[in-house]
XYZ file of C-alpha atoms in Angstrom:
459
model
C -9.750 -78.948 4.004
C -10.020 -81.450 6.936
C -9.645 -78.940 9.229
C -11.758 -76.433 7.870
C -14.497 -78.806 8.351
C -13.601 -80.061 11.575
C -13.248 -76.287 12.717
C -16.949 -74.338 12.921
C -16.749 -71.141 10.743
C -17.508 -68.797 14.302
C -14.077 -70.318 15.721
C -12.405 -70.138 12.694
C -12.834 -66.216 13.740
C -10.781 -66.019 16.820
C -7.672 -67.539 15.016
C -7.501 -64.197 13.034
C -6.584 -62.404 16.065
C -5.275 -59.770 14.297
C -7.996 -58.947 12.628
C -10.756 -59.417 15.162
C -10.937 -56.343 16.382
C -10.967 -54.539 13.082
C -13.804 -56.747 12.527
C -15.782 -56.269 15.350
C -15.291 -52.308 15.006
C -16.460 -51.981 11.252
C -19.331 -53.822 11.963
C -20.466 -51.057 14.376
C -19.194 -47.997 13.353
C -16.608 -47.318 10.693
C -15.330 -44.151 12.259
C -14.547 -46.425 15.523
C -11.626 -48.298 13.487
C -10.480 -44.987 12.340
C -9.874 -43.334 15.522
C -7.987 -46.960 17.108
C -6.073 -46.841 14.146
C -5.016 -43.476 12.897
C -3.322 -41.364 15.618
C -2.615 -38.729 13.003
C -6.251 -37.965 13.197
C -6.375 -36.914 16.916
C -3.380 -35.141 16.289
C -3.633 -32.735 13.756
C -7.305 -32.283 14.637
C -7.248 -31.092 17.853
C -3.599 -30.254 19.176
C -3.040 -28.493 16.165
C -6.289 -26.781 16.273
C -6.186 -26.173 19.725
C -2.532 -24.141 18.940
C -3.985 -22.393 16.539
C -7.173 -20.976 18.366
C -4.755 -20.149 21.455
C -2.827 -18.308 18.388
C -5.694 -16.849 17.244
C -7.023 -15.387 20.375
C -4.148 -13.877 21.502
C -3.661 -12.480 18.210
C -6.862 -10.828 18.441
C -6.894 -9.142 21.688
C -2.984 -7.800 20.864
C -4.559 -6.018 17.957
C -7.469 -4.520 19.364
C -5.643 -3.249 22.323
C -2.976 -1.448 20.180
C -6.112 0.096 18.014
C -8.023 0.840 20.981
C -4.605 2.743 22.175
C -3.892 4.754 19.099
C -7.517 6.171 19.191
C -7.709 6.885 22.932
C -4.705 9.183 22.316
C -5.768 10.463 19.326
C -9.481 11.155 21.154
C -7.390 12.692 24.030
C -4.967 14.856 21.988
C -7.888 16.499 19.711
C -9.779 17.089 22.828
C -7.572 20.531 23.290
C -8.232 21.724 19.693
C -11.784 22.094 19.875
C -11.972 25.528 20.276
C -9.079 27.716 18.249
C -6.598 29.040 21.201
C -4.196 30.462 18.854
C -4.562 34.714 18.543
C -5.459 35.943 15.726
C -3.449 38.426 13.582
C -5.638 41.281 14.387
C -5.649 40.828 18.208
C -1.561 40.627 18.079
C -1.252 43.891 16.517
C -4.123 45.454 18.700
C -2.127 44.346 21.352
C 0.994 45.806 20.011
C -0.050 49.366 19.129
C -3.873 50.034 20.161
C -5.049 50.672 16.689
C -8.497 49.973 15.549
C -9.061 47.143 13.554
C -10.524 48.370 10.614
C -7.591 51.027 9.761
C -5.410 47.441 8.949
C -6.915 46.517 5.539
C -5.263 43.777 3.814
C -4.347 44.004 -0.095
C -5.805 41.065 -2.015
C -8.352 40.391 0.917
C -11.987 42.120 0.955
C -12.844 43.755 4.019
C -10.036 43.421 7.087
C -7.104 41.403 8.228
C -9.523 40.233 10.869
C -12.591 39.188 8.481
C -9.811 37.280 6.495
C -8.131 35.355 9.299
C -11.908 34.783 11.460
C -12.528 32.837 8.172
C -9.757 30.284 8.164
C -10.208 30.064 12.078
C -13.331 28.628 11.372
C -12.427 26.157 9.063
C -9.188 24.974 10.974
C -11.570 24.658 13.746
C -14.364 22.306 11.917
C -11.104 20.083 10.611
C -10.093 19.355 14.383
C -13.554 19.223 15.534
C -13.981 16.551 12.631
C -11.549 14.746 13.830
C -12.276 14.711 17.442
C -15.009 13.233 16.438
C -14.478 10.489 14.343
C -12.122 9.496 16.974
C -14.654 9.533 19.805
C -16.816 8.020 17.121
C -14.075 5.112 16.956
C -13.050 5.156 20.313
C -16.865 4.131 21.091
C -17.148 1.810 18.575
C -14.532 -0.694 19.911
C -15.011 -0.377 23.916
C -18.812 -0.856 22.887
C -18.422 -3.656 19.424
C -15.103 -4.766 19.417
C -13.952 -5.493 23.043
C -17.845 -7.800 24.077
C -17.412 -9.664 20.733
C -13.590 -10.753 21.358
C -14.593 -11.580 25.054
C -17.524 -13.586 23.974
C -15.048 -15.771 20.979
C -12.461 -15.745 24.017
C -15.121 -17.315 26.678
C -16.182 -20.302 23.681
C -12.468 -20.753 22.631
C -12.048 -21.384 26.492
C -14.952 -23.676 27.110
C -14.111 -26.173 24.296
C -10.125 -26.327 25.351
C -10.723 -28.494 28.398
C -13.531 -30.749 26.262
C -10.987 -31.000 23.298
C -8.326 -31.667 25.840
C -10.352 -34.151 27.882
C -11.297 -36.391 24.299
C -7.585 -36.154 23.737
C -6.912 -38.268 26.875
C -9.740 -39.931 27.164
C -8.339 -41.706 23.064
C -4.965 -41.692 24.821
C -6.770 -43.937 27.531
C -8.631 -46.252 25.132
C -5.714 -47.182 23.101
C -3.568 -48.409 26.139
C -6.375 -50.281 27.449
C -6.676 -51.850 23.950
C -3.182 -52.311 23.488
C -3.332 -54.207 27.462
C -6.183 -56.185 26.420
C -4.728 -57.303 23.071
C -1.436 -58.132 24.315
C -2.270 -61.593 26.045
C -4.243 -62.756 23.191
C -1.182 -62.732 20.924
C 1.505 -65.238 22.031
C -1.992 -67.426 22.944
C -2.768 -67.309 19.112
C 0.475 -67.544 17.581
C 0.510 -71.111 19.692
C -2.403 -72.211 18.485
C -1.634 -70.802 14.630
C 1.698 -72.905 15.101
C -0.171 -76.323 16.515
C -2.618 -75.878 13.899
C -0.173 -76.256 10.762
C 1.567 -79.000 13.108
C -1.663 -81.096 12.940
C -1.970 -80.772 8.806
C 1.595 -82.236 8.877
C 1.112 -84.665 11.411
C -2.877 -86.249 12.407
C -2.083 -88.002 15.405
C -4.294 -88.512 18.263
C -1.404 -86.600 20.405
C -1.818 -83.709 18.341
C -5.442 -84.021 17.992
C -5.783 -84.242 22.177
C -3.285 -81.050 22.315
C -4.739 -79.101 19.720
C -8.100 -79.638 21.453
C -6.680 -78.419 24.766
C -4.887 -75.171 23.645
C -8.381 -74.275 21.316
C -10.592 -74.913 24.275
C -8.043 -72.647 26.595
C -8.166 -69.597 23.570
C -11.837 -70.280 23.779
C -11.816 -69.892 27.500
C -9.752 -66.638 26.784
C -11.617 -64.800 24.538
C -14.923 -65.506 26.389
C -12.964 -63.654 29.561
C -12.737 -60.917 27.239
C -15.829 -60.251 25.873
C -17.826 -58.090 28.734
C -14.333 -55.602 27.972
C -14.079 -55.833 24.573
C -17.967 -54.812 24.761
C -17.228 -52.083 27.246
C -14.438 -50.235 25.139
C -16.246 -50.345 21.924
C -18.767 -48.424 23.509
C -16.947 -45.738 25.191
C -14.902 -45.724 21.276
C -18.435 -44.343 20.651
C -18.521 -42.208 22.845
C -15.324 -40.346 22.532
C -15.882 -40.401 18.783
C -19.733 -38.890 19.404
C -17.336 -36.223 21.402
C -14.711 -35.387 19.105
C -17.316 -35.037 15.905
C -19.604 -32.634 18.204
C -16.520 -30.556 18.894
C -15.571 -30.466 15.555
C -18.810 -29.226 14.226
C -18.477 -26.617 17.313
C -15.152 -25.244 15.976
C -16.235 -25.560 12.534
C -19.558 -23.327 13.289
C -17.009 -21.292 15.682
C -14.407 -20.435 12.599
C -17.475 -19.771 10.401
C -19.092 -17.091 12.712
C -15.670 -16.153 13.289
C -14.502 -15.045 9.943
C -17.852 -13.274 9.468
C -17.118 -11.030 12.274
C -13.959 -10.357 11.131
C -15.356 -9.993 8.045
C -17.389 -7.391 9.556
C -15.226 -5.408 11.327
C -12.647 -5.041 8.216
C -16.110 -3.671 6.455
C -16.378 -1.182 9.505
C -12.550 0.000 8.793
C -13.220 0.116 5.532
C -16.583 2.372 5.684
C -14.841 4.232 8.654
C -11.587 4.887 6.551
C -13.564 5.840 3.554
C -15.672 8.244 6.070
C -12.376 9.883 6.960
C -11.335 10.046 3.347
C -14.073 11.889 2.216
C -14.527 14.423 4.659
C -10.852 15.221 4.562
C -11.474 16.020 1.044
C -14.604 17.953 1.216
C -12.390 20.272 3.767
C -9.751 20.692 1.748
C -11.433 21.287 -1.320
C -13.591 23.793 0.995
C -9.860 25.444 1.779
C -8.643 25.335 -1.790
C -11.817 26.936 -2.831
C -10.972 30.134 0.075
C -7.236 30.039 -0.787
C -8.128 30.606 -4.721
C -10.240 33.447 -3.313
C -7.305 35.155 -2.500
C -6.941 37.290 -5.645
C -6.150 40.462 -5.937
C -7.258 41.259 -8.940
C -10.792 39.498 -8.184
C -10.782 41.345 -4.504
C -9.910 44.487 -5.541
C -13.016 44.760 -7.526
C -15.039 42.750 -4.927
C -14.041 45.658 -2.694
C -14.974 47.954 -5.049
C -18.311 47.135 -6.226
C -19.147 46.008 -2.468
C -18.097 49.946 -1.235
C -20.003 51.128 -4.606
C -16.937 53.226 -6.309
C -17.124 54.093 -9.458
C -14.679 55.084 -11.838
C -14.326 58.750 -11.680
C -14.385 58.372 -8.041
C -10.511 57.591 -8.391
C -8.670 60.003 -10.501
C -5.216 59.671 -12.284
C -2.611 61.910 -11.234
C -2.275 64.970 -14.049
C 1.390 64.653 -15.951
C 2.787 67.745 -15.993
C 6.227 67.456 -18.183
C 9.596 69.001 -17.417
C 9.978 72.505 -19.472
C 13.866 71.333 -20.744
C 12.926 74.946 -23.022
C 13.852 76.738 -19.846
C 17.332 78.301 -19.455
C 18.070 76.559 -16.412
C 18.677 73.541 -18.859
C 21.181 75.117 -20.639
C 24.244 72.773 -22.057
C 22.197 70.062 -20.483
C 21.824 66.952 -22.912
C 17.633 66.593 -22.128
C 18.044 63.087 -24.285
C 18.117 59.955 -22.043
C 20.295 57.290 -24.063
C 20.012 53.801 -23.183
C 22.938 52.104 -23.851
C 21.594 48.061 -24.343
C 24.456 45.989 -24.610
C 23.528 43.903 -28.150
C 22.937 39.713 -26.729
C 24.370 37.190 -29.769
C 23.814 33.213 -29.728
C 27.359 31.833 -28.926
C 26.661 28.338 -30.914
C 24.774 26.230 -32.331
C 23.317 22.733 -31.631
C 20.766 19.592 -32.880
C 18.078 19.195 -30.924
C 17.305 15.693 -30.308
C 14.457 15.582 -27.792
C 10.869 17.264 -28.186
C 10.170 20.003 -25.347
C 7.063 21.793 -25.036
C 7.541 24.701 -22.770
C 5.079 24.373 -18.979
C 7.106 27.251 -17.567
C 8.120 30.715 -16.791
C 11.192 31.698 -19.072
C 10.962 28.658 -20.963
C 10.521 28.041 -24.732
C 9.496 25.089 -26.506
C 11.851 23.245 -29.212
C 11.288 20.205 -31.921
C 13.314 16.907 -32.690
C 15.367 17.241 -35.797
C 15.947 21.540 -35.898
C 18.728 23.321 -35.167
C 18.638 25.644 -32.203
C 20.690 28.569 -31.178
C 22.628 28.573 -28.068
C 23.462 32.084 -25.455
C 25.056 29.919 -22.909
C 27.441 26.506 -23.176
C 25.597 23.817 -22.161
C 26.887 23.202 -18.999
C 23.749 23.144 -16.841
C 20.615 21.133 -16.292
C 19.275 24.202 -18.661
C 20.106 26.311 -21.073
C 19.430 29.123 -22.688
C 18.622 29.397 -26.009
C 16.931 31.307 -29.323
C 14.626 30.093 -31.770
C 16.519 30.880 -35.271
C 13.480 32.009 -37.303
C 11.035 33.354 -34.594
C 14.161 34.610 -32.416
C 12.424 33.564 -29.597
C 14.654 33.566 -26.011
C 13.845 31.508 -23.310
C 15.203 28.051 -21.394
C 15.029 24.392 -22.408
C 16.549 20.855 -20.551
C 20.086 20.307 -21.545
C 19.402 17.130 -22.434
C 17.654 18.052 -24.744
C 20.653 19.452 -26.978
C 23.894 17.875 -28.820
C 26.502 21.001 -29.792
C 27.244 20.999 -32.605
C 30.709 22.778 -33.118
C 32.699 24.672 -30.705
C 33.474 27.468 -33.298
C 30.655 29.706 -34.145
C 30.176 32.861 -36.781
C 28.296 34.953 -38.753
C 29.092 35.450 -42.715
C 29.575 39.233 -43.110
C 29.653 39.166 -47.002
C 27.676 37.908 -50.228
C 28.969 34.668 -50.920
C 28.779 34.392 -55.081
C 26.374 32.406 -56.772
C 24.707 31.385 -53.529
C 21.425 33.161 -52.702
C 20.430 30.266 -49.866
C 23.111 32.431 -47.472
C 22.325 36.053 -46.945
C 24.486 38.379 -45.117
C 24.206 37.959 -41.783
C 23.383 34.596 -41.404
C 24.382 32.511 -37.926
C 26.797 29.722 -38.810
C 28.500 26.363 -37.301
C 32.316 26.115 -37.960
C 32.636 22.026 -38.162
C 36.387 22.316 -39.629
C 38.248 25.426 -39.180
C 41.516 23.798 -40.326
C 41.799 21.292 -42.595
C 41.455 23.475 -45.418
C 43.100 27.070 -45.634
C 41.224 28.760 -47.771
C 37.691 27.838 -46.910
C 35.232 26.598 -43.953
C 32.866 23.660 -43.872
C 30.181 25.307 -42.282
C 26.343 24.114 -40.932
C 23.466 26.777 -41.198
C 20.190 26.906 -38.995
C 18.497 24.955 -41.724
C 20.675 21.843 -41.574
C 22.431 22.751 -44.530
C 26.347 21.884 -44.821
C 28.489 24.198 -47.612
C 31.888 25.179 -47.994
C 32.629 29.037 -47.823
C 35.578 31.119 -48.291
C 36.985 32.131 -45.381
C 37.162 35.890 -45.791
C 33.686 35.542 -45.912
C 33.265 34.525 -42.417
C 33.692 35.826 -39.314
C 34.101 34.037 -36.151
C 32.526 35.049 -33.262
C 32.846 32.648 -30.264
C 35.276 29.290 -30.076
């Protein structure tokens, strides 16, 4: 307490050397104390962003030269298809054999080969002239949008590198010369800290005289220092004025930046979508004059257009063989077919639903017994509907045999109407008993029949 009061309160200051400066700084400017302090700050800030807007830019121009490549091909490459320099048909064969065009007309097609063929020319030629020009279109677009805006972000990235660079060393310059100035001041204090709890201990006049000596020489000290101390703290300011003008230059830089790119993905997109749609409007234009292609429809587009009418074009009269006349005699006149008589082979379960979506194919339900004319061995097979006897093809997988042994019951079976003569039948155990057959019918049903009443057909 002595001390304290022997001590004024404004040198009572200068023994927290450590503090001082902090001190001084926060009484002018916060953000002062935070750059001397923090070199994280400076770091991530701008080396960091300085990396990254080198990244950036190179980035940038890498991509729009390879899209400014791919299109100046493209541009080139469609140049040659402007005008169709493929033959037609019709020129080929009047090349080959002189004859006149409109001898060679084309079944399914109204009018000539060449009327046909001129029409498809065309549109081939408006799908390469469409794209010749969307790529001109987009070749334009980025020598004349692209290309001046990516110069123009490349020219500001480059003016604020040396700035950022030059606040970089200009910080790196104010902390040594803070550190310098500092340094001194330290052993000084921690002397006069150390005489200072000396002279609590002990309050001689010695200690009073040399405690007097060593405050007036920190004194002297720190008066030396002032004009510097003065000096840095203002170009701190400065450097800090710098830096936060920078940063609101990159900031406003990044902001513009990601609306242009912003922009130019909107461009793609609407340019893309361009493409898109006019690749379907000539296709749908060709799948409209493909479907045209009838001959049905044609045929009577050709004959309405040409104005025939129906008893313009007269059948053929029949006139029949006289088999009456003797030259026919001990001649059979009668034509006998001989059709060879097609039987199911076995039977199975169907266990997937089919509907039939093709030629030669026949639909089939879940849970019903099916006919088979083939093993199933295949991906299909070929099989009859038992009630409708309906032929056609159905997925293999779609099938679980059912027996190997297959037959047909060739007599009445007593006091059993459900099984006619005639009726297609699954074997499921042609040994175990000798005198009859467990058998499976088309309608699921399971009985035992005498054997003589059966006969097999296929195992």
């Amino acid at each position: 307490m002595d001390f304290c009061l022997r001590v004024p309160f404004f040198w009572q200051c200068y023994f927290l050397s450590k503090l001082e400066l902090t001190h001084i700084i926060l009484s002018k400017n916060i953000q002062i104390c935070y750059l001397l302090k923090s070199e994280v700050f400076s770091q991530m800030l701008m080396k960091e962003g300085l990396i990254a807007i080198k990244k950036l830019d190179i980035k940038c121009i890498g991509d729009a030269q390879q899209v400014d490549q791919y299109f100046q091909i493209l541009s080139e490459a469609l140049l040659k298809f402007e005008t169709p320099q493929i033959p037609t048909l019709i020129t080929l064969m009047n090349m080959s054999d002189g004859a006149n065009p409109e001898l060679h007309y084309a079944i399914g097609i109204p009018g000539t080969m060449s009327n046909a063929l001129e029409s498809f020319s065309l549109l081939i030629s408006g799908i390469l002239k469409a794209f010749s020009s969307l790529a001109h279109a987009t070749h334009s677009t980025i020598h004349g949008g692209i290309f001046p805006i990516i110069e123009q972000h490349k020219k500001k990235i480059e003016s604020k590198i040396p700035r950022i660079e030059n606040s970089i060393q200009k910080y790196q310059n104010l902390k040594h010369a803070m550190m310098e100035l500092n340094t001194p001041s330290f052993s000084l204090c921690n002397e006069f800290a150390l005489m200072t709890n000396n002279l609590l201990k002990s309050n001689t006049s010695v200690d009073r005289n040399l405690y007097q000596a060593k405050f007036n020489e920190v004194l002297d000290f720190r008066k030396g220092l002032h004009k510097s101390r003065y000096q840095l703290l203002n170009l701190a300011q400065t450097v800090v004025d710098s830096v936060d003008n920078d940063v609101k230059d990159c900031a406003k830089f990044y902001k513009t930046s990601n609306s242009t790119i912003k922009e130019l993905l909107t461009w793609y997109k609407g340019l893309y979508s361009d493409i898109s749609n006019q690749l379907c409007t000539l296709a749908k234009d060709l799948t409209d004059k493909s479907h045209k292609i009838d001959w049905e429809s044609d045929f009577n587009l050709y004959v309405k257009e040409n104005k025939m009418m129906h008893y313009d074009i007269t059948d053929l009269e029949f006139i029949p063989i006289n088999t009456s006349n003797p030259a026919f005699y001990g001649i059979d006149t009668t034509i006998k077919v001989n059709i060879a008589p097609v039987y199911p082979i076995s039977m199975a379960l169907v266990i997937e639903d089919y509907i039939a979506c093709g030629l030669n194919e026949t639909s089939c339900k879940k849970g019903k017994n099916i006919l088979l004319m083939e093993d199933v061995d295949d991906d299909w097979c070929y099989v009859m509907n038992p009630n409708t006897f309906i032929t056609g093809f159905v997925p293999s997988l779609c099938l679980k045999k059912i027996s190997n042994t297959f037959g047909i019951v060739i007599r009445e079976i007593p006091n059993d109407s459900s099984i006619s003569i005639g009726s297609f039948v699954a074997i499921l155990n042609e040994d175990n008993d000798k005198n009859h057959f467990l058998v499976e019918t088309t309608v699921k049903q399971q009985i035992n029949i005498p054997k003589a009443l059966v006969g097999i057909t296929y195992r």
